[in-house]
Amino acid sequence: MTGINFHGIWAIYRFEMARTLRTLWQSVVTPVITTSLYFIVFGGAIGSRIHNIGDVNYGSFLVPGLIMLSLLTQSIANASIGIYFPKFTGTVFELLSAPISAVEMVVGFVGAAATKSVVIGLIILATSALFVPLRIDHPVAMIAFLLLTSITFSMFGFIIGIWAKGFEQLNIVPALLVTPLTFLGGAFYSIDMLPQPWHTISLFNPVVYLVSGFRWSFFGKGDVDIAWSLGITGVFLVLCLGLIVAIFRTGYRLKS
């Protein structure tokens, strides 16, 4: 029985991380500027009218939602681009014929994408501290949600990168599905503020559970029970794992 090819995993991981360094402005500086603009617009304009949600200052209330918005979009974008370009250039066949398993390949790509997302999330957290007072009631849970969400949606991005036949398809899921669901998922407000039937309809949005769970780790309260947040995230993680297994077993859009 052969062991794990750590050299192969490290080679993919290092290559993907090096790509981030080549686009440092886009990868790091842009989220900082975007976060600052959110606080100026939402924190200044809306925060002057909504001082508190529960016992939490509105500016502080925004922080988990902003981080989650960046985590979802960055995880998907980094992982999808990471696997799409080898497909586009044809080098994916070299990866498939190399002495590296499908699991090791996924760990390399997904690990690099998740690492970049976590770093960006922490940068946004640090930037937020310049604008609003922060408290993190459950730091271990916050880190756990940060890692779990980044890994899960990096796998989702990996699936999108394999599925996409062109740059248009590469961007269509984040642009038309993930970002709108995040805005409608309580990132900038509590769904308890919504009247019926919109409050009930919001509970069918899976992003609500991600944002709520992450916000719970900061303030000890969320829109839904923390068990539901963990459960929904776990279910989506398992679904992504199942799809990736099916992709490599069938060679879907990898071997043709």
GROMACS .gro file of C-alpha atoms in nm:
model
  256
    1MET     CA    1   0.000   0.000   0.000
    2THR     CA    2   0.152   0.333  -0.103
    3GLY     CA    3   0.163   0.629   0.131
    4ILE     CA    4   0.035   0.979   0.083
    5ASN     CA    5   0.221   1.182  -0.179
    6PHE     CA    6   0.296   1.487   0.035
    7HIS     CA    7   0.538   1.620  -0.228
    8GLY     CA    8   0.261   1.621  -0.488
    9ILE     CA    9   0.016   1.794  -0.254
   10TRP     CA   10   0.278   2.051  -0.159
   11ALA     CA   11   0.367   2.119  -0.523
   12ILE     CA   12   0.004   2.198  -0.613
   13TYR     CA   13  -0.049   2.397  -0.293
   14ARG     CA   14   0.270   2.600  -0.340
   15PHE     CA   15   0.189   2.674  -0.706
   16GLU     CA   16  -0.161   2.798  -0.617
   17MET     CA   17  -0.031   3.013  -0.331
   18ALA     CA   18   0.236   3.160  -0.560
   19ARG     CA   19  -0.041   3.265  -0.799
   20THR     CA   20  -0.194   3.466  -0.514
   21LEU     CA   21   0.133   3.649  -0.456
   22ARG     CA   22   0.140   3.745  -0.824
   23THR     CA   23  -0.205   3.904  -0.783
   24LEU     CA   24  -0.148   4.045  -0.435
   25TRP     CA   25  -0.334   4.369  -0.503
   26GLN     CA   26  -0.648   4.192  -0.619
   27SER     CA   27  -0.625   3.916  -0.356
   28VAL     CA   28  -0.558   4.123  -0.044
   29VAL     CA   29  -0.591   4.497  -0.098
   30THR     CA   30  -0.925   4.484  -0.281
   31PRO     CA   31  -1.112   4.312   0.007
   32VAL     CA   32  -0.974   4.571   0.249
   33ILE     CA   33  -1.098   4.858   0.032
   34THR     CA   34  -1.434   4.688  -0.022
   35THR     CA   35  -1.478   4.630   0.352
   36SER     CA   36  -1.399   4.995   0.424
   37LEU     CA   37  -1.660   5.105   0.170
   38TYR     CA   38  -1.921   4.875   0.327
   39PHE     CA   39  -1.864   5.035   0.665
   40ILE     CA   40  -1.879   5.385   0.518
   41VAL     CA   41  -2.203   5.314   0.329
   42PHE     CA   42  -2.385   5.067   0.554
   43GLY     CA   43  -2.233   5.166   0.885
   44GLY     CA   44  -2.261   5.538   0.817
   45ALA     CA   45  -2.588   5.569   0.627
   46ILE     CA   46  -2.789   5.281   0.774
   47GLY     CA   47  -2.609   5.260   1.107
   48SER     CA   48  -2.714   5.615   1.189
   49ARG     CA   49  -3.077   5.495   1.173
   50ILE     CA   50  -3.035   5.143   1.315
   51HIS     CA   51  -2.815   5.190   1.620
   52ASN     CA   52  -2.850   4.840   1.763
   53ILE     CA   53  -2.985   4.498   1.665
   54GLY     CA   54  -3.063   4.330   1.993
   55ASP     CA   55  -2.781   4.443   2.218
   56VAL     CA   56  -2.524   4.458   1.937
   57ASN     CA   57  -2.410   4.779   1.771
   58TYR     CA   58  -2.513   4.772   1.404
   59GLY     CA   59  -2.158   4.835   1.283
   60SER     CA   60  -2.033   4.537   1.485
   61PHE     CA   61  -2.333   4.334   1.367
   62LEU     CA   62  -2.214   4.379   1.007
   63VAL     CA   63  -1.873   4.219   1.063
   64PRO     CA   64  -1.969   3.846   1.053
   65GLY     CA   65  -2.184   3.906   0.745
   66LEU     CA   66  -1.906   4.089   0.563
   67ILE     CA   67  -1.655   3.816   0.645
   68MET     CA   68  -1.899   3.544   0.536
   69LEU     CA   69  -1.973   3.726   0.208
   70SER     CA   70  -1.600   3.738   0.130
   71LEU     CA   71  -1.542   3.378   0.241
   72LEU     CA   72  -1.810   3.242   0.010
   73THR     CA   73  -1.712   3.445  -0.296
   74GLN     CA   74  -1.335   3.413  -0.251
   75SER     CA   75  -1.343   3.039  -0.176
   76ILE     CA   76  -1.548   2.968  -0.487
   77ALA     CA   77  -1.345   3.201  -0.708
   78ASN     CA   78  -1.002   3.078  -0.596
   79ALA     CA   79  -1.085   2.707  -0.621
   80SER     CA   80  -1.276   2.730  -0.950
   81ILE     CA   81  -1.003   2.930  -1.124
   82GLY     CA   82  -0.736   2.702  -0.977
   83ILE     CA   83  -0.873   2.389  -1.150
   84TYR     CA   84  -1.023   2.563  -1.454
   85PHE     CA   85  -0.692   2.693  -1.590
   86PRO     CA   86  -0.527   2.348  -1.604
   87LYS     CA   87  -0.835   2.236  -1.799
   88PHE     CA   88  -0.816   2.542  -2.025
   89THR     CA   89  -0.444   2.499  -2.099
   90GLY     CA   90  -0.453   2.118  -2.116
   91THR     CA   91  -0.211   2.067  -1.827
   92VAL     CA   92  -0.483   1.885  -1.633
   93PHE     CA   93  -0.387   1.572  -1.830
   94GLU     CA   94  -0.037   1.595  -1.683
   95LEU     CA   95  -0.193   1.609  -1.336
   96LEU     CA   96  -0.417   1.311  -1.410
   97SER     CA   97  -0.122   1.104  -1.537
   98ALA     CA   98   0.111   1.209  -1.254
   99PRO     CA   99   0.170   0.977  -0.955
  100ILE     CA  100  -0.082   1.164  -0.744
  101SER     CA  101  -0.428   1.046  -0.644
  102ALA     CA  102  -0.755   1.232  -0.686
  103VAL     CA  103  -0.772   1.290  -0.310
  104GLU     CA  104  -0.423   1.440  -0.305
  105MET     CA  105  -0.504   1.664  -0.602
  106VAL     CA  106  -0.822   1.791  -0.434
  107VAL     CA  107  -0.638   1.850  -0.106
  108GLY     CA  108  -0.378   2.061  -0.288
  109PHE     CA  109  -0.624   2.278  -0.480
  110VAL     CA  110  -0.888   2.306  -0.209
  111GLY     CA  111  -0.630   2.355   0.065
  112ALA     CA  112  -0.472   2.649  -0.117
  113ALA     CA  113  -0.810   2.810  -0.194
  114ALA     CA  114  -0.928   2.767   0.166
  115THR     CA  115  -0.602   2.911   0.301
  116LYS     CA  116  -0.640   3.223   0.088
  117SER     CA  117  -1.001   3.264   0.199
  118VAL     CA  118  -0.914   3.229   0.568
  119VAL     CA  119  -0.634   3.486   0.534
  120ILE     CA  120  -0.870   3.730   0.361
  121GLY     CA  121  -1.132   3.668   0.632
  122LEU     CA  122  -0.879   3.748   0.903
  123ILE     CA  123  -0.767   4.060   0.715
  124ILE     CA  124  -1.129   4.178   0.696
  125LEU     CA  125  -1.168   4.106   1.068
  126ALA     CA  126  -0.860   4.317   1.143
  127THR     CA  127  -0.983   4.595   0.912
  128SER     CA  128  -1.323   4.592   1.081
  129ALA     CA  129  -1.158   4.652   1.419
  130LEU     CA  130  -1.046   4.991   1.287
  131PHE     CA  131  -1.411   5.096   1.238
  132VAL     CA  132  -1.617   4.930   1.512
  133PRO     CA  133  -1.569   4.769   1.855
  134LEU     CA  134  -1.549   4.392   1.825
  135ARG     CA  135  -1.613   4.106   2.060
  136ILE     CA  136  -1.582   3.734   1.994
  137ASP     CA  137  -1.765   3.532   2.258
  138HIS     CA  138  -1.667   3.194   2.112
  139PRO     CA  139  -1.326   3.227   1.940
  140VAL     CA  140  -1.281   2.851   1.890
  141ALA     CA  141  -1.621   2.828   1.720
  142MET     CA  142  -1.536   3.134   1.510
  143ILE     CA  143  -1.216   2.971   1.381
  144ALA     CA  144  -1.402   2.643   1.326
  145PHE     CA  145  -1.675   2.813   1.120
  146LEU     CA  146  -1.408   3.006   0.930
  147LEU     CA  147  -1.224   2.686   0.835
  148LEU     CA  148  -1.536   2.476   0.772
  149THR     CA  149  -1.698   2.737   0.546
  150SER     CA  150  -1.375   2.801   0.355
  151ILE     CA  151  -1.310   2.432   0.293
  152THR     CA  152  -1.673   2.355   0.201
  153PHE     CA  153  -1.709   2.637  -0.049
  154SER     CA  154  -1.361   2.579  -0.190
  155MET     CA  155  -1.480   2.228  -0.275
  156PHE     CA  156  -1.793   2.381  -0.427
  157GLY     CA  157  -1.571   2.614  -0.632
  158PHE     CA  158  -1.359   2.315  -0.740
  159ILE     CA  159  -1.676   2.149  -0.872
  160ILE     CA  160  -1.775   2.466  -1.059
  161GLY     CA  161  -1.427   2.490  -1.212
  162ILE     CA  162  -1.456   2.137  -1.348
  163TRP     CA  163  -1.814   2.191  -1.470
  164ALA     CA  164  -1.745   2.523  -1.644
  165LYS     CA  165  -1.673   2.516  -2.018
  166GLY     CA  166  -1.590   2.885  -2.037
  167PHE     CA  167  -1.531   3.196  -1.831
  168GLU     CA  168  -1.900   3.285  -1.852
  169GLN     CA  169  -2.003   2.962  -1.679
  170LEU     CA  170  -1.717   3.008  -1.432
  171ASN     CA  171  -1.873   3.331  -1.306
  172ILE     CA  172  -2.243   3.260  -1.347
  173VAL     CA  173  -2.295   3.061  -1.023
  174PRO     CA  174  -2.122   3.312  -0.790
  175ALA     CA  175  -2.279   3.611  -0.965
  176LEU     CA  176  -2.636   3.483  -1.003
  177LEU     CA  177  -2.666   3.249  -0.705
  178VAL     CA  178  -2.414   3.282  -0.422
  179THR     CA  179  -2.387   3.661  -0.394
  180PRO     CA  180  -2.766   3.725  -0.409
  181LEU     CA  181  -2.830   3.447  -0.155
  182THR     CA  182  -2.571   3.604   0.076
  183PHE     CA  183  -2.730   3.948   0.053
  184LEU     CA  184  -3.070   3.788   0.121
  185GLY     CA  185  -2.927   3.562   0.391
  186GLY     CA  186  -2.908   3.809   0.677
  187ALA     CA  187  -2.556   3.931   0.612
  188PHE     CA  188  -2.658   4.293   0.672
  189TYR     CA  189  -2.972   4.248   0.879
  190SER     CA  190  -3.146   4.001   1.108
  191ILE     CA  191  -3.413   3.792   0.940
  192ASP     CA  192  -3.618   3.847   1.257
  193MET     CA  193  -3.673   4.198   1.121
  194LEU     CA  194  -3.862   4.055   0.821
  195PRO     CA  195  -4.242   4.027   0.823
  196GLN     CA  196  -4.420   3.706   0.733
  197PRO     CA  197  -4.409   3.529   0.494
  198TRP     CA  198  -4.060   3.657   0.409
  199HIS     CA  199  -3.916   3.541   0.740
  200THR     CA  200  -4.030   3.184   0.674
  201ILE     CA  201  -3.914   3.199   0.311
  202SER     CA  202  -3.568   3.313   0.429
  203LEU     CA  203  -3.532   2.991   0.629
  204PHE     CA  204  -3.507   2.803   0.298
  205ASN     CA  205  -3.195   3.003   0.211
  206PRO     CA  206  -2.893   2.789   0.319
  207VAL     CA  207  -2.672   3.098   0.354
  208VAL     CA  208  -2.893   3.212   0.645
  209TYR     CA  209  -2.759   2.921   0.850
  210LEU     CA  210  -2.396   2.997   0.762
  211VAL     CA  211  -2.424   3.365   0.851
  212SER     CA  212  -2.626   3.295   1.165
  213GLY     CA  213  -2.379   3.035   1.293
  214PHE     CA  214  -2.083   3.259   1.228
  215ARG     CA  215  -2.258   3.554   1.397
  216TRP     CA  216  -2.334   3.331   1.696
  217SER     CA  217  -1.960   3.273   1.743
  218PHE     CA  218  -1.917   3.651   1.777
  219PHE     CA  219  -2.215   3.756   1.987
  220GLY     CA  220  -2.358   3.434   2.130
  221LYS     CA  221  -2.684   3.470   1.936
  222GLY     CA  222  -2.806   3.412   1.582
  223ASP     CA  223  -3.121   3.401   1.376
  224VAL     CA  224  -3.137   3.020   1.396
  225ASP     CA  225  -3.015   2.758   1.642
  226ILE     CA  226  -2.641   2.688   1.623
  227ALA     CA  227  -2.712   2.314   1.579
  228TRP     CA  228  -2.902   2.389   1.257
  229SER     CA  229  -2.613   2.605   1.133
  230LEU     CA  230  -2.362   2.326   1.190
  231GLY     CA  231  -2.598   2.066   1.043
  232ILE     CA  232  -2.668   2.256   0.720
  233THR     CA  233  -2.296   2.331   0.672
  234GLY     CA  234  -2.213   1.964   0.732
  235VAL     CA  235  -2.476   1.846   0.484
  236PHE     CA  236  -2.339   2.078   0.213
  237LEU     CA  237  -1.986   1.957   0.288
  238VAL     CA  238  -2.095   1.594   0.242
  239LEU     CA  239  -2.278   1.680  -0.083
  240CYS     CA  240  -1.965   1.847  -0.223
  241LEU     CA  241  -1.751   1.549  -0.125
  242GLY     CA  242  -1.996   1.314  -0.294
  243LEU     CA  243  -1.996   1.518  -0.615
  244ILE     CA  244  -1.615   1.532  -0.625
  245VAL     CA  245  -1.594   1.154  -0.577
  246ALA     CA  246  -1.843   1.106  -0.863
  247ILE     CA  247  -1.648   1.345  -1.088
  248PHE     CA  248  -1.321   1.155  -1.050
  249ARG     CA  249  -1.485   0.815  -1.082
  250THR     CA  250  -1.654   0.909  -1.409
  251GLY     CA  251  -1.391   1.152  -1.540
  252TYR     CA  252  -1.667   1.411  -1.593
  253ARG     CA  253  -1.520   1.697  -1.801
  254LEU     CA  254  -1.170   1.597  -1.695
  255LYS     CA  255  -1.082   1.324  -1.942
  256SER     CA  256  -1.255   1.468  -2.247
   0.00000   0.00000   0.00000
